[in-house]
Amino acid sequence: MNFMNPIFIILIATCPIFIITGWVMLKFPPKSSNMNYGYRTKQSRSSVDKWNFSQPYSAIQFIKSGLIGCCLSMITLFFKVDEASGAAIGIGLVLMLTVYPIYKTEKVLKQKFGE
């Protein structure tokens, strides 16, 4: 196992933060639309119903994203990559794992509530 794999290091350092953030948002959701805390997009702040729906939904998506990233980090232990390539791949994966919950939540908001 290669614990010095840069992909592993990047994912294992960031993905638990996704899980913790999702858990906190799920257990302590913001009560109303604000600029400090919660899933804050133009669409989620456009109505109370959208805000109330998007908070737990996005929290679950962030937890899923973090779990996927942690699983991917374990898989990378079996591969050997050079530092530059591994760093680029790791950062790319973190960006994709960051965009996934936002994309998924926005898509469901559009499906459920319309434009």
XYZ file of N, CA, C and O in Angstrom:
460
model
N 0.834 -1.180 0.000
C 0.000 0.000 0.000
C 0.879 1.244 0.000
O 1.863 1.309 0.699
N 0.434 2.216 -0.747
C 1.221 3.428 -0.936
C 0.536 4.614 -0.259
O -0.241 5.330 -0.879
N 0.841 4.829 1.023
C 0.214 5.910 1.774
C 0.743 7.285 1.384
O 0.181 8.295 1.779
N 1.821 7.336 0.619
C 2.363 8.608 0.162
C 1.828 8.995 -1.216
O 2.294 9.943 -1.818
N 0.845 8.271 -1.702
C 0.198 8.583 -2.969
C -0.487 9.948 -2.825
O -1.331 10.132 -1.943
N -0.142 10.931 -3.674
C -0.739 12.265 -3.514
C -2.260 12.283 -3.672
O -2.935 13.094 -3.038
N -2.803 11.398 -4.493
C -4.256 11.337 -4.642
C -4.879 10.924 -3.308
O -5.850 11.521 -2.849
N -4.309 9.907 -2.684
C -4.790 9.440 -1.381
C -4.730 10.566 -0.353
O -5.703 10.822 0.362
N -3.604 11.249 -0.288
C -3.416 12.299 0.714
C -4.436 13.426 0.520
O -5.055 13.896 1.483
N -4.625 13.856 -0.716
C -5.572 14.943 -0.995
C -6.992 14.519 -0.644
O -7.728 15.257 0.026
N -7.397 13.333 -1.083
C -8.767 12.885 -0.828
C -9.018 12.614 0.647
O -10.076 12.981 1.177
N -8.077 11.980 1.316
C -8.292 11.629 2.720
C -8.238 12.880 3.613
O -8.785 12.881 4.720
N -7.608 13.951 3.120
C -7.566 15.198 3.884
C -8.816 16.037 3.686
O -9.196 16.806 4.577
N -9.476 15.910 2.532
C -10.610 16.784 2.240
C -11.977 16.110 2.386
O -12.927 16.754 2.828
N -12.096 14.866 2.023
C -13.406 14.216 1.998
C -14.065 14.056 3.365
O -15.291 14.199 3.463
N -13.321 13.809 4.426
C -13.984 13.795 5.736
C -14.612 15.146 6.093
O -15.622 15.205 6.789
N -14.045 16.231 5.567
C -14.637 17.551 5.797
C -16.011 17.624 5.142
O -16.939 18.214 5.702
N -16.160 17.022 3.960
C -17.467 16.973 3.296
C -18.471 16.235 4.172
O -19.617 16.663 4.322
N -18.045 15.119 4.737
C -18.930 14.307 5.578
C -19.341 15.090 6.830
O -20.518 15.136 7.190
N -18.376 15.719 7.475
C -18.660 16.490 8.691
C -19.570 17.671 8.380
O -20.542 17.924 9.098
N -19.282 18.374 7.299
C -20.113 19.514 6.901
C -21.539 19.072 6.617
O -22.502 19.707 7.070
N -21.688 17.981 5.872
C -23.021 17.458 5.583
C -23.759 17.052 6.840
O -24.951 17.331 6.995
N -23.063 16.410 7.749
C -23.681 15.971 8.992
C -24.151 17.174 9.821
O -25.269 17.181 10.347
N -23.297 18.191 9.927
C -23.665 19.389 10.692
C -24.868 20.070 10.056
O -25.806 20.476 10.742
N -24.865 20.181 8.715
C -26.003 20.808 8.028
C -27.283 19.993 8.206
O -28.375 20.550 8.271
N -27.146 18.674 8.284
C -28.306 17.804 8.452
C -28.856 17.881 9.873
O -30.067 17.956 10.083
N -27.983 17.889 10.863
C -28.416 17.896 12.265
C -28.800 19.280 12.762
O -29.635 19.407 13.659
N -28.181 20.313 12.192
C -28.446 21.685 12.632
C -28.730 22.573 11.423
O -27.950 23.469 11.107
N -29.848 22.322 10.740
C -30.141 23.107 9.532
C -30.462 24.560 9.879
O -30.983 24.836 10.969
N -30.138 25.467 8.971
C -30.495 26.864 9.228
C -32.015 27.018 9.228
O -32.709 26.374 8.451
N -32.508 27.842 10.110
C -33.960 28.003 10.252
C -34.557 28.844 9.128
O -35.687 28.645 8.734
N -33.783 29.797 8.634
C -34.290 30.659 7.572
C -33.160 31.001 6.614
O -31.984 30.778 6.911
N -33.537 31.547 5.483
C -32.560 31.943 4.476
C -31.639 33.007 5.064
O -32.090 33.983 5.635
N -30.342 32.775 4.939
C -29.367 33.708 5.479
C -28.132 33.713 4.585
O -28.029 32.913 3.673
N -27.206 34.575 4.872
C -25.987 34.659 4.065
C -24.787 34.022 4.765
O -23.664 34.155 4.307
N -25.012 33.319 5.870
C -23.900 32.787 6.636
C -23.793 31.272 6.649
O -22.693 30.743 6.754
N -24.903 30.577 6.553
C -24.879 29.150 6.834
C -25.940 28.437 6.015
O -27.038 28.934 5.849
N -25.607 27.274 5.509
C -26.566 26.461 4.774
C -26.245 26.399 3.292
O -25.242 26.936 2.821
N -27.105 25.731 2.556
C -26.970 25.622 1.108
C -27.564 26.884 0.511
O -28.782 27.060 0.476
N -26.695 27.791 0.068
C -27.130 29.113 -0.371
C -26.846 29.316 -1.856
O -25.751 29.692 -2.244
N -27.838 29.077 -2.674
C -27.754 29.423 -4.087
C -28.938 30.329 -4.394
O -29.870 30.439 -3.607
N -28.867 30.963 -5.550
C -29.964 31.852 -5.937
C -31.286 31.089 -5.939
O -32.308 31.583 -5.451
N -31.256 29.877 -6.468
C -32.481 29.088 -6.547
C -32.969 28.654 -5.163
O -34.160 28.706 -4.881
N -32.068 28.219 -4.301
C -32.509 27.747 -2.985
C -33.053 28.878 -2.118
O -33.890 28.652 -1.252
N -32.583 30.111 -2.352
C -33.061 31.254 -1.566
C -34.296 31.915 -2.172
O -34.826 32.855 -1.596
N -34.775 31.425 -3.318
C -35.881 32.091 -3.999
C -37.246 31.868 -3.337
O -38.173 32.628 -3.587
N -37.380 30.834 -2.525
C -38.637 30.636 -1.785
C -38.366 29.830 -0.518
O -37.361 29.120 -0.422
N -39.274 29.950 0.421
C -39.141 29.226 1.693
C -39.205 27.718 1.453
O -38.436 26.953 2.056
N -40.081 27.274 0.562
C -40.192 25.840 0.271
C -38.900 25.292 -0.318
O -38.437 24.210 0.069
N -38.319 26.025 -1.256
C -37.053 25.590 -1.859
C -35.943 25.573 -0.807
O -35.127 24.646 -0.784
N -35.916 26.588 0.052
C -34.902 26.648 1.097
C -35.031 25.446 2.037
O -34.055 24.764 2.311
N -36.246 25.189 2.496
C -36.470 24.089 3.434
C -36.180 22.731 2.801
O -35.713 21.819 3.487
N -36.460 22.572 1.530
C -36.169 21.308 0.848
C -34.669 21.145 0.597
O -34.116 20.057 0.787
N -34.010 22.212 0.168
C -32.613 22.097 -0.267
C -31.632 21.860 0.884
O -30.571 21.273 0.663
N -31.960 22.278 2.091
C -31.017 22.136 3.203
C -30.706 20.667 3.530
O -29.553 20.255 3.476
N -31.701 19.844 3.865
C -31.360 18.439 4.162
C -30.927 17.675 2.914
O -30.056 16.804 2.994
N -31.504 18.009 1.765
C -31.142 17.286 0.546
C -29.668 17.517 0.201
O -28.933 16.569 -0.087
N -29.230 18.761 0.239
C -27.830 19.050 -0.086
C -26.891 18.466 0.968
O -25.786 18.011 0.634
N -27.315 18.447 2.219
C -26.483 17.863 3.276
C -26.228 16.384 2.998
O -25.094 15.899 3.111
N -27.268 15.672 2.598
C -27.120 14.249 2.272
C -26.208 14.068 1.060
O -25.379 13.161 1.028
N -26.330 14.953 0.090
C -25.478 14.868 -1.103
C -24.009 15.124 -0.746
O -23.115 14.489 -1.297
N -23.757 16.043 0.178
C -22.379 16.290 0.609
C -21.823 15.097 1.368
O -20.645 14.744 1.212
N -22.636 14.452 2.176
C -22.191 13.246 2.879
C -21.859 12.150 1.867
O -20.811 11.503 1.968
N -22.730 11.950 0.877
C -22.460 10.959 -0.170
C -21.169 11.270 -0.900
O -20.355 10.376 -1.157
N -20.983 12.531 -1.235
C -19.781 12.945 -1.951
C -18.526 12.644 -1.118
O -17.519 12.150 -1.636
N -18.588 12.930 0.173
C -17.460 12.640 1.053
C -17.184 11.156 1.168
O -16.025 10.718 1.171
N -18.234 10.352 1.245
C -18.053 8.897 1.327
C -17.464 8.338 0.030
O -16.584 7.471 0.062
N -17.932 8.852 -1.102
C -17.374 8.428 -2.391
C -15.894 8.776 -2.438
O -15.066 7.956 -2.849
N -15.550 9.972 -2.013
C -14.152 10.390 -2.003
C -13.286 9.540 -1.092
O -12.157 9.187 -1.440
N -13.815 9.178 0.083
C -13.050 8.318 1.000
C -12.831 6.935 0.391
O -11.744 6.358 0.513
N -13.856 6.406 -0.277
C -13.706 5.108 -0.949
C -12.668 5.195 -2.070
O -11.825 4.303 -2.218
N -12.739 6.272 -2.839
C -11.751 6.462 -3.913
C -10.338 6.565 -3.343
O -9.390 6.043 -3.925
N -10.205 7.225 -2.200
C -8.873 7.368 -1.600
C -8.296 6.004 -1.226
O -7.099 5.763 -1.392
N -9.147 5.100 -0.746
C -8.669 3.759 -0.388
C -8.232 2.982 -1.630
O -7.244 2.248 -1.594
N -8.955 3.157 -2.724
C -8.595 2.474 -3.970
C -7.243 2.959 -4.474
O -6.446 2.177 -4.986
N -6.970 4.259 -4.299
C -5.710 4.809 -4.826
C -4.481 4.283 -4.085
O -3.362 4.456 -4.571
N -4.684 3.685 -2.932
C -3.541 3.130 -2.194
C -2.823 2.037 -2.978
O -1.659 1.744 -2.717
N -3.501 1.443 -3.932
C -2.925 0.337 -4.691
C -2.254 0.779 -5.989
O -1.803 -0.036 -6.772
N -2.198 2.099 -6.214
C -1.592 2.625 -7.433
C -0.400 3.497 -7.092
O -0.376 4.150 -6.053
N 0.547 3.500 -7.992
C 1.713 4.367 -7.831
C 1.653 5.433 -8.911
O 1.559 5.123 -10.091
N 1.656 6.687 -8.492
C 1.648 7.810 -9.430
C 2.703 8.818 -8.991
O 3.046 8.900 -7.813
N 3.211 9.574 -9.963
C 4.184 10.603 -9.590
C 3.459 11.773 -8.925
O 2.244 11.918 -9.038
N 4.212 12.605 -8.244
C 3.610 13.661 -7.434
C 2.802 14.660 -8.252
O 1.702 15.031 -7.857
N 3.334 15.112 -9.366
C 2.640 16.136 -10.156
C 1.328 15.604 -10.715
O 0.279 16.254 -10.605
N 1.378 14.415 -11.309
C 0.155 13.827 -11.864
C -0.843 13.515 -10.757
O -2.046 13.770 -10.896
N -0.373 12.965 -9.675
C -1.243 12.623 -8.555
C -1.907 13.843 -7.956
O -3.091 13.816 -7.616
N -1.139 14.935 -7.831
C -1.713 16.166 -7.293
C -2.801 16.700 -8.222
O -3.874 17.109 -7.766
N -2.533 16.688 -9.516
C -3.522 17.182 -10.487
C -4.779 16.313 -10.464
O -5.908 16.839 -10.461
N -4.604 15.008 -10.420
C -5.756 14.102 -10.376
C -6.525 14.284 -9.069
O -7.758 14.352 -9.062
N -5.812 14.385 -7.964
C -6.454 14.565 -6.663
C -7.258 15.851 -6.592
O -8.404 15.858 -6.129
N -6.681 16.944 -7.072
C -7.395 18.220 -7.063
C -8.604 18.151 -7.988
O -9.681 18.648 -7.656
N -8.439 17.509 -9.150
C -9.568 17.345 -10.070
C -10.700 16.552 -9.440
O -11.884 16.910 -9.585
N -10.351 15.495 -8.731
C -11.377 14.684 -8.061
C -12.092 15.481 -6.970
O -13.313 15.403 -6.835
N -11.338 16.256 -6.206
C -11.958 17.075 -5.160
C -12.900 18.098 -5.778
O -14.003 18.325 -5.264
N -12.504 18.691 -6.889
C -13.388 19.649 -7.564
C -14.667 18.969 -8.039
O -15.766 19.511 -7.876
N -14.537 17.774 -8.610
C -15.728 17.043 -9.059
C -16.615 16.670 -7.875
O -17.841 16.768 -7.959
N -16.002 16.250 -6.768
C -16.774 15.885 -5.583
C -17.418 17.106 -4.930
O -18.426 16.972 -4.231
N -16.870 18.284 -5.167
C -17.463 19.521 -4.664
C -18.652 19.944 -5.527
O -19.674 20.390 -5.014
N -18.504 19.787 -6.830
C -19.555 20.208 -7.762
C -20.736 19.240 -7.735
O -21.892 19.661 -7.890
N -20.488 17.959 -7.495
C -21.552 16.947 -7.531
C -22.753 17.293 -6.647
O -23.887 17.290 -7.130
N -22.581 17.606 -5.362
C -23.764 17.891 -4.535
C -24.522 19.136 -5.003
O -25.752 19.183 -4.916
N -23.802 20.125 -5.489
C -24.447 21.346 -5.971
C -25.254 21.037 -7.229
O -26.422 21.414 -7.337
N -24.627 20.339 -8.165
C -25.314 19.965 -9.409
C -26.563 19.135 -9.106
O -27.641 19.399 -9.616
N -26.403 18.134 -8.258
C -27.502 17.231 -7.929
C -28.652 17.990 -7.251
O -29.819 17.802 -7.591
N -28.331 18.859 -6.306
C -29.360 19.612 -5.595
C -30.079 20.576 -6.528
O -31.313 20.663 -6.501
N -29.339 21.287 -7.361
C -29.964 22.227 -8.298
C -30.861 21.494 -9.289
O -31.950 21.969 -9.616
N -30.422 20.340 -9.736
C -31.226 19.545 -10.684
C -32.541 19.122 -10.039
O -33.608 19.229 -10.650
N -32.489 18.648 -8.811
C -33.702 18.200 -8.121
C -34.614 19.399 -7.806
O -35.831 19.281 -7.905
N -34.042 20.545 -7.444
C -34.860 21.728 -7.208
C -35.635 22.119 -8.480
O -36.808 22.462 -8.407
N -34.960 22.066 -9.617
C -35.633 22.393 -10.882
C -36.731 21.370 -11.198
O -37.805 21.751 -11.666
N -36.452 20.104 -10.948
C -37.456 19.063 -11.220
C -38.669 19.202 -10.286
O -39.808 19.088 -10.709
N -38.405 19.439 -9.030
C -39.472 19.474 -8.027
C -40.279 20.779 -8.068
O -41.489 20.768 -7.916
N -39.594 21.899 -8.265
C -40.252 23.196 -8.168
C -40.346 23.944 -9.499
O -40.958 24.990 -9.559
N -39.713 23.439 -10.530
C -39.704 24.147 -11.803
C -38.708 25.279 -11.802
O -38.004 25.515 -10.830
N -38.618 25.979 -12.881
C -37.637 27.088 -13.018
C -37.975 28.228 -12.116
O -38.907 28.793 -11.957
